[in-house]
CSV table of N, CA and C and ligand atoms in Angstrom, one decimal:
chain,number,residue,atom,x,y,z
P,5,MET,N,90.3,94.2,109.1
P,5,MET,CA,90.7,95.2,108.2
P,5,MET,C,90.4,96.6,108.7
P,6,ARG,N,91.2,97.5,108.3
P,6,ARG,CA,91.0,98.9,108.7
P,6,ARG,C,91.3,99.8,107.5
P,7,VAL,N,90.4,100.8,107.3
P,7,VAL,CA,90.6,101.7,106.2
P,7,VAL,C,90.9,103.1,106.7
P,8,GLY,N,91.8,103.8,106.0
P,8,GLY,CA,92.1,105.2,106.4
P,8,GLY,C,92.1,106.1,105.2
P,9,GLN,N,91.9,107.4,105.4
P,9,GLN,CA,92.0,108.3,104.3
P,9,GLN,C,93.0,109.4,104.6
P,10,GLY,N,93.6,109.9,103.6
P,10,GLY,CA,94.6,111.0,103.8
P,10,GLY,C,94.4,112.1,102.8
P,11,PHE,N,94.7,113.3,103.1
P,11,PHE,CA,94.6,114.4,102.2
P,11,PHE,C,95.8,115.4,102.5
P,12,ASP,N,96.3,116.0,101.5
P,12,ASP,CA,97.3,117.0,101.7
P,12,ASP,C,97.3,118.0,100.5
P,13,VAL,N,97.7,119.2,100.8
P,13,VAL,CA,97.8,120.2,99.8
P,13,VAL,C,98.9,121.1,100.1
P,14,HIS,N,99.7,121.5,99.1
P,14,HIS,CA,100.8,122.4,99.2
P,14,HIS,C,100.7,123.5,98.1
P,15,ARG,N,101.0,124.7,98.5
P,15,ARG,CA,101.1,125.8,97.4
P,15,ARG,C,102.4,125.7,96.7
P,16,PHE,N,102.4,126.2,95.5
P,16,PHE,CA,103.6,126.3,94.7
P,16,PHE,C,104.6,127.4,95.4
P,17,SER,N,105.8,127.1,95.3
P,17,SER,CA,106.9,128.0,95.9
P,17,SER,C,107.3,129.0,94.9
P,18,ASP,N,107.7,130.2,95.5
P,18,ASP,CA,108.2,131.3,94.6
P,18,ASP,C,109.7,131.0,94.4
P,19,ASP,N,110.3,130.1,95.0
P,19,ASP,CA,111.7,129.8,94.9
P,19,ASP,C,111.9,129.0,93.6
P,20,PRO,N,112.5,129.6,92.6
P,20,PRO,CA,112.7,128.8,91.3
P,20,PRO,C,113.7,127.6,91.4
P,21,GLY,N,114.4,127.6,92.5
P,21,GLY,CA,115.4,126.5,92.7
P,21,GLY,C,114.8,125.3,93.4
P,22,ARG,N,113.6,125.4,93.8
P,22,ARG,CA,113.0,124.3,94.6
P,22,ARG,C,112.4,123.3,93.7
P,23,PRO,N,112.8,122.0,93.8
P,23,PRO,CA,112.3,121.0,93.0
P,23,PRO,C,110.9,120.5,93.3
P,24,LEU,N,110.2,120.1,92.3
P,24,LEU,CA,108.9,119.5,92.5
P,24,LEU,C,109.1,118.0,92.7
P,25,VAL,N,108.6,117.5,93.9
P,25,VAL,CA,108.7,116.1,94.2
P,25,VAL,C,107.3,115.5,94.5
P,26,LEU,N,106.9,114.5,93.8
P,26,LEU,CA,105.6,113.9,94.1
P,26,LEU,C,105.8,112.4,94.1
P,27,GLY,N,105.4,111.8,95.2
P,27,GLY,CA,105.6,110.3,95.4
P,27,GLY,C,107.1,109.9,95.2
P,28,GLY,N,107.9,110.8,95.6
P,28,GLY,CA,109.4,110.5,95.6
P,28,GLY,C,110.0,110.7,94.2
P,29,VAL,N,109.2,111.1,93.2
P,29,VAL,CA,109.7,111.3,91.9
P,29,VAL,C,109.9,112.8,91.6
P,30,VAL,N,111.0,113.2,91.1
P,30,VAL,CA,111.3,114.6,90.8
P,30,VAL,C,110.9,115.0,89.4
P,31,PHE,N,110.1,116.0,89.3
P,31,PHE,CA,109.6,116.5,88.1
P,31,PHE,C,110.5,117.7,87.6
P,32,GLU,N,111.4,117.4,86.8
P,32,GLU,CA,112.4,118.4,86.3
P,32,GLU,C,111.7,119.5,85.6
P,33,GLY,N,112.1,120.8,85.9
P,33,GLY,CA,111.6,121.9,85.1
P,33,GLY,C,110.2,122.4,85.6
P,34,GLU,N,109.6,121.8,86.6
P,34,GLU,CA,108.3,122.2,87.1
P,34,GLU,C,108.5,123.0,88.4
P,35,ARG,N,107.6,123.9,88.7
P,35,ARG,CA,107.6,124.6,89.9
P,35,ARG,C,107.5,123.7,91.1
P,36,GLY,N,108.4,124.0,92.1
P,36,GLY,CA,108.3,123.2,93.3
P,36,GLY,C,107.2,123.6,94.3
P,37,LEU,N,107.0,122.9,95.3
P,37,LEU,CA,105.9,123.2,96.3
P,37,LEU,C,106.6,123.7,97.5
P,38,ASP,N,105.9,124.6,98.2
P,38,ASP,CA,106.3,125.2,99.4
P,38,ASP,C,106.0,124.3,100.6
P,39,GLY,N,106.9,124.2,101.6
P,39,GLY,CA,106.7,123.3,102.7
P,39,GLY,C,107.9,123.2,103.6
P,40,HIS,N,107.7,122.7,104.8
P,40,HIS,CA,108.8,122.5,105.7
P,40,HIS,C,109.8,121.4,105.2
P,41,SER,N,109.2,120.3,104.8
P,41,SER,CA,110.0,119.2,104.2
P,41,SER,C,110.1,119.4,102.7
P,42,ASP,N,110.3,118.4,102.0
P,42,ASP,CA,110.3,118.5,100.5
P,42,ASP,C,108.9,118.8,99.9
P,43,ALA,N,107.9,118.8,100.8
P,43,ALA,CA,106.5,119.2,100.4
P,43,ALA,C,105.9,118.2,99.4
P,44,ASP,N,106.3,116.9,99.5
P,44,ASP,CA,105.8,115.9,98.7
P,44,ASP,C,104.3,115.5,99.2
P,45,ALA,N,103.4,116.2,98.6
P,45,ALA,CA,102.0,116.1,99.0
P,45,ALA,C,101.5,114.6,98.8
P,46,VAL,N,102.0,113.9,97.9
P,46,VAL,CA,101.5,112.5,97.7
P,46,VAL,C,102.0,111.6,98.8
P,47,ALA,N,103.3,111.7,99.1
P,47,ALA,CA,103.8,111.0,100.2
P,47,ALA,C,103.1,111.3,101.5
P,48,HIS,N,102.8,112.6,101.7
P,48,HIS,CA,102.1,113.0,103.0
P,48,HIS,C,100.7,112.4,103.0
P,49,ALA,N,100.0,112.5,101.9
P,49,ALA,CA,98.6,111.9,101.9
P,49,ALA,C,98.6,110.4,102.2
P,50,VAL,N,99.5,109.7,101.6
P,50,VAL,CA,99.6,108.3,101.8
P,50,VAL,C,100.0,108.0,103.2
P,51,ALA,N,100.9,108.7,103.8
P,51,ALA,CA,101.3,108.5,105.2
P,51,ALA,C,100.1,108.7,106.1
P,52,ASP,N,99.3,109.8,105.8
P,52,ASP,CA,98.1,110.1,106.7
P,52,ASP,C,97.1,109.0,106.5
P,53,ALA,N,96.9,108.5,105.3
P,53,ALA,CA,95.9,107.4,105.2
P,53,ALA,C,96.3,106.2,106.0
P,54,LEU,N,97.6,105.8,106.0
P,54,LEU,CA,98.0,104.7,106.8
P,54,LEU,C,98.0,104.9,108.3
P,55,LEU,N,98.3,106.1,108.7
P,55,LEU,CA,98.3,106.5,110.1
P,55,LEU,C,96.8,106.5,110.6
P,56,GLY,N,95.9,107.0,109.8
P,56,GLY,CA,94.5,107.0,110.1
P,56,GLY,C,93.9,105.6,110.3
P,57,ALA,N,94.3,104.7,109.3
P,57,ALA,CA,93.8,103.4,109.4
P,57,ALA,C,94.3,102.6,110.6
P,58,ALA,N,95.5,102.9,111.0
P,58,ALA,CA,96.1,102.3,112.2
P,58,ALA,C,95.7,102.9,113.5
P,59,GLY,N,95.0,104.1,113.4
P,59,GLY,CA,94.7,104.8,114.6
P,59,GLY,C,95.9,105.4,115.3
P,60,LEU,N,96.9,105.8,114.5
P,60,LEU,CA,98.1,106.4,115.0
P,60,LEU,C,98.3,107.9,114.9
P,61,GLY,N,97.2,108.6,114.8
P,61,GLY,CA,97.2,110.0,114.7
P,61,GLY,C,97.5,110.5,113.3
P,62,ASP,N,98.2,111.6,113.2
P,62,ASP,CA,98.4,112.2,111.8
P,62,ASP,C,99.9,112.5,111.6
P,63,LEU,N,100.2,112.8,110.4
P,63,LEU,CA,101.6,113.1,110.0
P,63,LEU,C,102.2,114.2,110.8
P,64,GLY,N,101.4,115.3,111.0
P,64,GLY,CA,101.8,116.5,111.7
P,64,GLY,C,102.2,116.2,113.1
P,65,SER,N,101.6,115.2,113.8
P,65,SER,CA,101.9,114.9,115.2
P,65,SER,C,103.2,114.1,115.2
P,66,TRP,N,103.4,113.3,114.2
P,66,TRP,CA,104.7,112.5,114.1
P,66,TRP,C,105.9,113.3,113.7
P,67,PHE,N,105.6,114.2,112.8
P,67,PHE,CA,106.7,115.1,112.2
P,67,PHE,C,106.3,116.5,112.2
P,68,PRO,N,106.3,117.2,113.3
P,68,PRO,CA,105.8,118.6,113.4
P,68,PRO,C,106.6,119.5,112.4
P,69,ASP,N,105.8,120.5,111.8
P,69,ASP,CA,106.4,121.3,110.7
P,69,ASP,C,107.3,122.4,111.3
P,70,ASP,N,107.5,122.4,112.6
P,70,ASP,CA,108.4,123.4,113.2
P,70,ASP,C,109.6,122.7,113.8
P,71,ASP,N,109.8,121.4,113.4
P,71,ASP,CA,111.0,120.6,113.9
P,71,ASP,C,112.1,120.8,113.0
P,72,PRO,N,113.2,121.4,113.4
P,72,PRO,CA,114.4,121.6,112.5
P,72,PRO,C,114.9,120.3,112.0
P,73,ALA,N,114.7,119.2,112.7
P,73,ALA,CA,115.2,117.9,112.2
P,73,ALA,C,114.6,117.5,110.9
P,74,THR,N,113.4,117.9,110.6
P,74,THR,CA,112.7,117.5,109.4
P,74,THR,C,112.7,118.6,108.3
P,75,ALA,N,113.4,119.7,108.5
P,75,ALA,CA,113.5,120.8,107.5
P,75,ALA,C,114.1,120.2,106.2
P,76,GLY,N,113.4,120.3,105.1
P,76,GLY,CA,113.9,119.8,103.9
P,76,GLY,C,113.9,118.3,103.8
P,77,ALA,N,113.2,117.6,104.7
P,77,ALA,CA,113.3,116.2,104.7
P,77,ALA,C,112.7,115.5,103.5
P,78,ASP,N,113.3,114.4,103.1
P,78,ASP,CA,112.8,113.5,102.1
P,78,ASP,C,111.6,112.8,102.6
P,79,SER,N,110.4,113.2,102.1
P,79,SER,CA,109.1,112.7,102.7
P,79,SER,C,109.0,111.2,102.5
P,80,MET,N,109.7,110.6,101.5
P,80,MET,CA,109.6,109.2,101.4
P,80,MET,C,110.3,108.5,102.5
P,81,VAL,N,111.2,109.1,103.2
P,81,VAL,CA,111.9,108.6,104.4
P,81,VAL,C,110.8,108.6,105.5
P,82,LEU,N,110.1,109.8,105.6
P,82,LEU,CA,109.1,109.9,106.6
P,82,LEU,C,108.0,108.9,106.4
P,83,LEU,N,107.6,108.6,105.1
P,83,LEU,CA,106.6,107.6,104.8
P,83,LEU,C,107.1,106.2,105.2
P,84,GLY,N,108.4,106.0,105.0
P,84,GLY,CA,109.0,104.7,105.4
P,84,GLY,C,108.9,104.5,107.0
P,85,ALA,N,109.1,105.6,107.7
P,85,ALA,CA,109.0,105.5,109.2
P,85,ALA,C,107.5,105.2,109.6
P,86,VAL,N,106.6,105.8,108.9
P,86,VAL,CA,105.1,105.6,109.1
P,86,VAL,C,104.8,104.1,108.9
P,87,VAL,N,105.3,103.6,107.8
P,87,VAL,CA,105.0,102.2,107.4
P,87,VAL,C,105.5,101.3,108.5
P,88,ALA,N,106.7,101.6,109.0
P,88,ALA,CA,107.3,100.8,110.0
P,88,ALA,C,106.5,100.8,111.3
P,89,ALA,N,106.0,102.0,111.6
P,89,ALA,CA,105.2,102.2,112.8
P,89,ALA,C,103.8,101.4,112.7
P,90,VAL,N,103.3,101.4,111.5
P,90,VAL,CA,102.0,100.7,111.3
P,90,VAL,C,102.3,99.2,111.4
P,91,ARG,N,103.4,98.8,110.8
P,91,ARG,CA,103.7,97.3,110.9
P,91,ARG,C,104.0,96.9,112.4
P,92,ALA,N,104.6,97.8,113.1
P,92,ALA,CA,104.9,97.5,114.5
P,92,ALA,C,103.7,97.3,115.4
P,93,GLU,N,102.5,97.8,114.9
P,93,GLU,CA,101.2,97.6,115.5
P,93,GLU,C,100.6,96.3,115.1
P,94,GLY,N,101.3,95.6,114.2
P,94,GLY,CA,100.7,94.3,113.8
P,94,GLY,C,100.0,94.3,112.5
P,95,TRP,N,99.9,95.5,111.8
P,95,TRP,CA,99.2,95.6,110.6
P,95,TRP,C,100.1,95.4,109.4
P,96,SER,N,99.4,94.9,108.3
P,96,SER,CA,100.1,94.8,107.0
P,96,SER,C,99.3,95.6,106.0
P,97,VAL,N,100.0,96.4,105.2
P,97,VAL,CA,99.3,97.2,104.2
P,97,VAL,C,98.8,96.4,103.1
P,98,ALA,N,97.5,96.5,102.8
P,98,ALA,CA,97.0,95.7,101.6
P,98,ALA,C,97.2,96.5,100.4
P,99,ASN,N,96.8,97.7,100.4
P,99,ASN,CA,97.0,98.6,99.2
P,99,ASN,C,96.7,100.1,99.6
P,100,VAL,N,97.1,101.0,98.7
P,100,VAL,CA,96.8,102.4,98.8
P,100,VAL,C,96.5,102.9,97.5
P,101,ASP,N,95.5,103.7,97.4
P,101,ASP,CA,95.1,104.4,96.1
P,101,ASP,C,95.1,105.9,96.3
P,102,CYS,N,95.7,106.6,95.3
P,102,CYS,CA,95.8,108.1,95.4
P,102,CYS,C,95.2,108.8,94.2
P,103,THR,N,94.7,110.0,94.5
P,103,THR,CA,94.4,110.9,93.4
P,103,THR,C,95.1,112.2,93.6
P,104,VAL,N,95.9,112.6,92.6
P,104,VAL,CA,96.6,113.8,92.6
P,104,VAL,C,95.8,114.8,91.8
P,105,VAL,N,95.5,116.0,92.5
P,105,VAL,CA,94.6,117.0,91.8
P,105,VAL,C,95.5,118.2,91.5
P,106,CYS,N,95.7,118.5,90.2
P,106,CYS,CA,96.4,119.7,89.8
P,106,CYS,C,96.2,119.9,88.3
P,107,GLU,N,96.4,121.1,87.9
P,107,GLU,CA,96.4,121.4,86.4
P,107,GLU,C,97.7,121.0,85.7
P,108,ALA,N,98.8,121.2,86.5
P,108,ALA,CA,100.1,120.8,86.0
P,108,ALA,C,101.0,120.5,87.1
P,109,PRO,N,101.9,119.6,87.0
P,109,PRO,CA,102.2,118.8,85.7
P,109,PRO,C,101.2,117.7,85.5
P,110,ARG,N,101.3,117.1,84.3
P,110,ARG,CA,100.5,116.0,84.0
P,110,ARG,C,101.1,114.7,84.7
P,111,ILE,N,100.2,114.0,85.4
P,111,ILE,CA,100.6,112.9,86.2
P,111,ILE,C,100.7,111.6,85.4
P,112,GLY,N,99.8,111.5,84.4
P,112,GLY,CA,99.8,110.2,83.7
P,112,GLY,C,101.1,109.7,83.1
P,113,PRO,N,101.8,110.6,82.5
P,113,PRO,CA,103.1,110.1,81.9
P,113,PRO,C,104.1,109.6,82.9
P,114,ARG,N,104.0,110.1,84.2
P,114,ARG,CA,104.9,109.6,85.2
P,114,ARG,C,104.3,108.6,86.2
P,115,ARG,N,103.1,108.2,85.9
P,115,ARG,CA,102.3,107.4,86.8
P,115,ARG,C,103.1,106.1,87.2
P,116,ASP,N,103.7,105.4,86.3
P,116,ASP,CA,104.4,104.2,86.6
P,116,ASP,C,105.6,104.4,87.6
P,117,GLU,N,106.3,105.6,87.4
P,117,GLU,CA,107.4,105.9,88.3
P,117,GLU,C,106.9,106.2,89.7
P,118,LEU,N,105.8,106.9,89.8
P,118,LEU,CA,105.2,107.2,91.1
P,118,LEU,C,104.8,105.9,91.8
P,119,GLN,N,104.1,105.1,91.0
P,119,GLN,CA,103.6,103.9,91.6
P,119,GLN,C,104.7,103.0,92.1
P,120,ALA,N,105.8,102.9,91.3
P,120,ALA,CA,106.9,102.0,91.6
P,120,ALA,C,107.6,102.5,92.9
P,121,CYS,N,107.8,103.8,93.0
P,121,CYS,CA,108.5,104.5,94.1
P,121,CYS,C,107.7,104.3,95.4
P,122,LEU,N,106.4,104.6,95.3
P,122,LEU,CA,105.5,104.5,96.5
P,122,LEU,C,105.3,103.1,96.9
P,123,SER,N,105.1,102.2,96.0
P,123,SER,CA,104.9,100.7,96.3
P,123,SER,C,106.1,100.2,97.0
P,124,ASP,N,107.3,100.6,96.5
P,124,ASP,CA,108.6,100.1,97.1
P,124,ASP,C,108.7,100.5,98.6
P,125,VAL,N,108.3,101.7,98.9
P,125,VAL,CA,108.4,102.2,100.3
P,125,VAL,C,107.3,101.6,101.2
P,126,VAL,N,106.1,101.6,100.6
P,126,VAL,CA,105.0,101.1,101.4
P,126,VAL,C,105.0,99.5,101.5
P,127,GLY,N,105.6,98.9,100.6
P,127,GLY,CA,105.7,97.4,100.6
P,127,GLY,C,104.4,96.7,100.2
P,128,ALA,N,103.6,97.5,99.4
P,128,ALA,CA,102.3,97.0,99.0
P,128,ALA,C,101.9,97.8,97.7
P,129,PRO,N,100.9,97.3,96.9
P,129,PRO,CA,100.6,98.1,95.7
P,129,PRO,C,100.1,99.5,96.1
P,130,VAL,N,100.7,100.5,95.5
P,130,VAL,CA,100.1,101.9,95.6
P,130,VAL,C,99.8,102.3,94.2
P,131,THR,N,98.6,102.7,94.0
P,131,THR,CA,98.1,103.2,92.6
P,131,THR,C,97.9,104.7,92.7
P,132,VAL,N,98.2,105.3,91.5
P,132,VAL,CA,98.1,106.8,91.5
P,132,VAL,C,97.3,107.2,90.3
P,133,LYS,N,96.4,108.2,90.5
P,133,LYS,CA,95.6,108.7,89.4
P,133,LYS,C,95.8,110.2,89.4
P,134,GLY,N,95.8,110.8,88.2
P,134,GLY,CA,95.9,112.2,88.0
P,134,GLY,C,94.5,112.8,87.7
P,135,LYS,N,94.2,114.0,88.3
P,135,LYS,CA,92.9,114.6,88.0
P,135,LYS,C,93.1,116.1,87.9
P,136,ARG,N,92.5,116.7,86.9
P,136,ARG,CA,92.6,118.1,86.8
P,136,ARG,C,91.5,118.8,87.6
P,137,ALA,N,91.7,120.0,88.0
P,137,ALA,CA,90.7,120.8,88.8
P,137,ALA,C,89.7,121.5,87.9
P,138,GLU,N,89.9,121.4,86.5
P,138,GLU,CA,88.9,122.0,85.6
P,138,GLU,C,88.9,123.5,85.8
P,139,ALA,N,90.0,124.1,86.1
P,139,ALA,CA,90.1,125.6,86.2
P,139,ALA,C,89.3,126.1,87.4
P,140,LEU,N,88.8,125.3,88.3
P,140,LEU,CA,88.0,125.7,89.4
P,140,LEU,C,88.9,125.9,90.6
P,141,GLY,N,88.7,127.1,91.3
P,141,GLY,CA,89.3,127.3,92.6
P,141,GLY,C,90.8,127.4,92.5
P,142,ALA,N,91.5,127.4,93.7
P,142,ALA,CA,92.9,127.6,93.8
P,142,ALA,C,93.7,126.6,93.0
P,143,LEU,N,93.3,125.3,93.1
P,143,LEU,CA,94.0,124.3,92.3
P,143,LEU,C,93.9,124.5,90.8
P,144,GLY,N,92.7,125.0,90.4
P,144,GLY,CA,92.4,125.3,89.0
P,144,GLY,C,93.2,126.5,88.6
P,145,ARG,N,93.5,127.4,89.5
P,145,ARG,CA,94.4,128.5,89.1
P,145,ARG,C,95.9,128.2,89.2
P,146,ARG,N,96.2,127.0,89.4
P,146,ARG,CA,97.6,126.5,89.4
P,146,ARG,C,98.3,127.1,90.6
P,147,GLU,N,97.7,127.2,91.7
P,147,GLU,CA,98.3,127.8,92.9
P,147,GLU,C,99.0,126.7,93.8
P,148,GLY,N,98.6,125.4,93.5
P,148,GLY,CA,99.2,124.3,94.3
P,148,GLY,C,98.8,123.0,93.8
P,149,ILE,N,99.1,122.0,94.6
P,149,ILE,CA,98.8,120.6,94.2
P,149,ILE,C,98.2,119.9,95.5
P,150,ALA,N,97.1,119.2,95.3
P,150,ALA,CA,96.5,118.4,96.4
P,150,ALA,C,96.6,116.9,96.1
P,151,CYS,N,96.5,116.1,97.1
P,151,CYS,CA,96.5,114.7,96.9
P,151,CYS,C,95.5,114.1,97.9
P,152,LEU,N,94.7,113.2,97.5
P,152,LEU,CA,93.8,112.3,98.3
P,152,LEU,C,94.3,110.9,98.3
P,153,ALA,N,94.2,110.2,99.4
P,153,ALA,CA,94.7,108.8,99.4
P,153,ALA,C,93.8,108.0,100.3
P,154,VAL,N,93.6,106.8,100.0
P,154,VAL,CA,92.9,105.8,100.8
P,154,VAL,C,93.8,104.6,100.9
P,155,GLY,N,93.9,104.1,102.2
P,155,GLY,CA,94.7,102.9,102.4
P,155,GLY,C,94.0,101.9,103.2
P,156,LEU,N,94.3,100.6,102.9
P,156,LEU,CA,93.7,99.5,103.6
P,156,LEU,C,94.7,98.7,104.3
P,157,LEU,N,94.5,98.4,105.6
P,157,LEU,CA,95.4,97.6,106.4
P,157,LEU,C,94.7,96.3,106.7
P,158,VAL,N,95.4,95.2,106.8
P,158,VAL,CA,94.9,94.0,107.2
P,158,VAL,C,95.7,93.4,108.3
P,159,ASP,N,95.1,92.6,109.2
P,159,ASP,CA,95.7,91.9,110.3
P,159,ASP,C,96.1,90.5,109.8
P,160,PRO,N,97.4,90.3,109.5
P,160,PRO,CA,97.7,89.0,108.9
P,160,PRO,C,97.3,87.8,109.7
P,161,GLY,N,97.2,88.0,111.0
P,161,GLY,CA,96.9,86.9,112.0
P,161,GLY,C,95.4,86.6,112.1
P,162,ALA,N,94.6,87.5,111.6
P,162,ALA,CA,93.1,87.4,111.8
P,162,ALA,C,92.5,86.4,110.8
P,163,ALA,N,91.4,85.8,111.2
P,163,ALA,CA,90.7,84.9,110.3
P,163,ALA,C,90.0,85.7,109.2
P,164,GLY,N,89.9,85.1,108.1
P,164,GLY,CA,89.3,85.8,106.9
P,164,GLY,C,87.8,85.9,107.2
P,165,PRO,N,87.1,86.7,106.3
P,165,PRO,CA,85.6,86.9,106.5
P,165,PRO,C,84.8,85.7,106.2
C,219,MG,MG1,102.1,118.1,103.6
């Protein structure tokens, strides 16, 4: 077994036309996040957790934020590529758990959608929790959204403990 952690944070965009996408789910009417891709902080944190567990570097080295090819990219597609790379190394994803930290939007009402979307791409259970920043710091001032993730990989060919 191998465990990995992921973290990501994106600031809110000043562009009113930019959609907010978290875990592949679009939050209509909410401020979007700034970033080179679609700025899906949840997809990015999950991808980094899996890359870390597999010892495959980080998302920025796989998809540099100055690469025109990934400008505006759907981060769930990038996450799918990461999952494929992890599997190609012989690993199977056991599960991923995420915490999204923000004052808004509320994650709880959309939790099932995020979990379904992420679990579909990862091919294993992905759980999502929402946590407010209690008005502390940049996240508490509603300047952006952060996500933490932890992922567990197992070697399907290895003997159990
Ligand atoms: Mg990111």
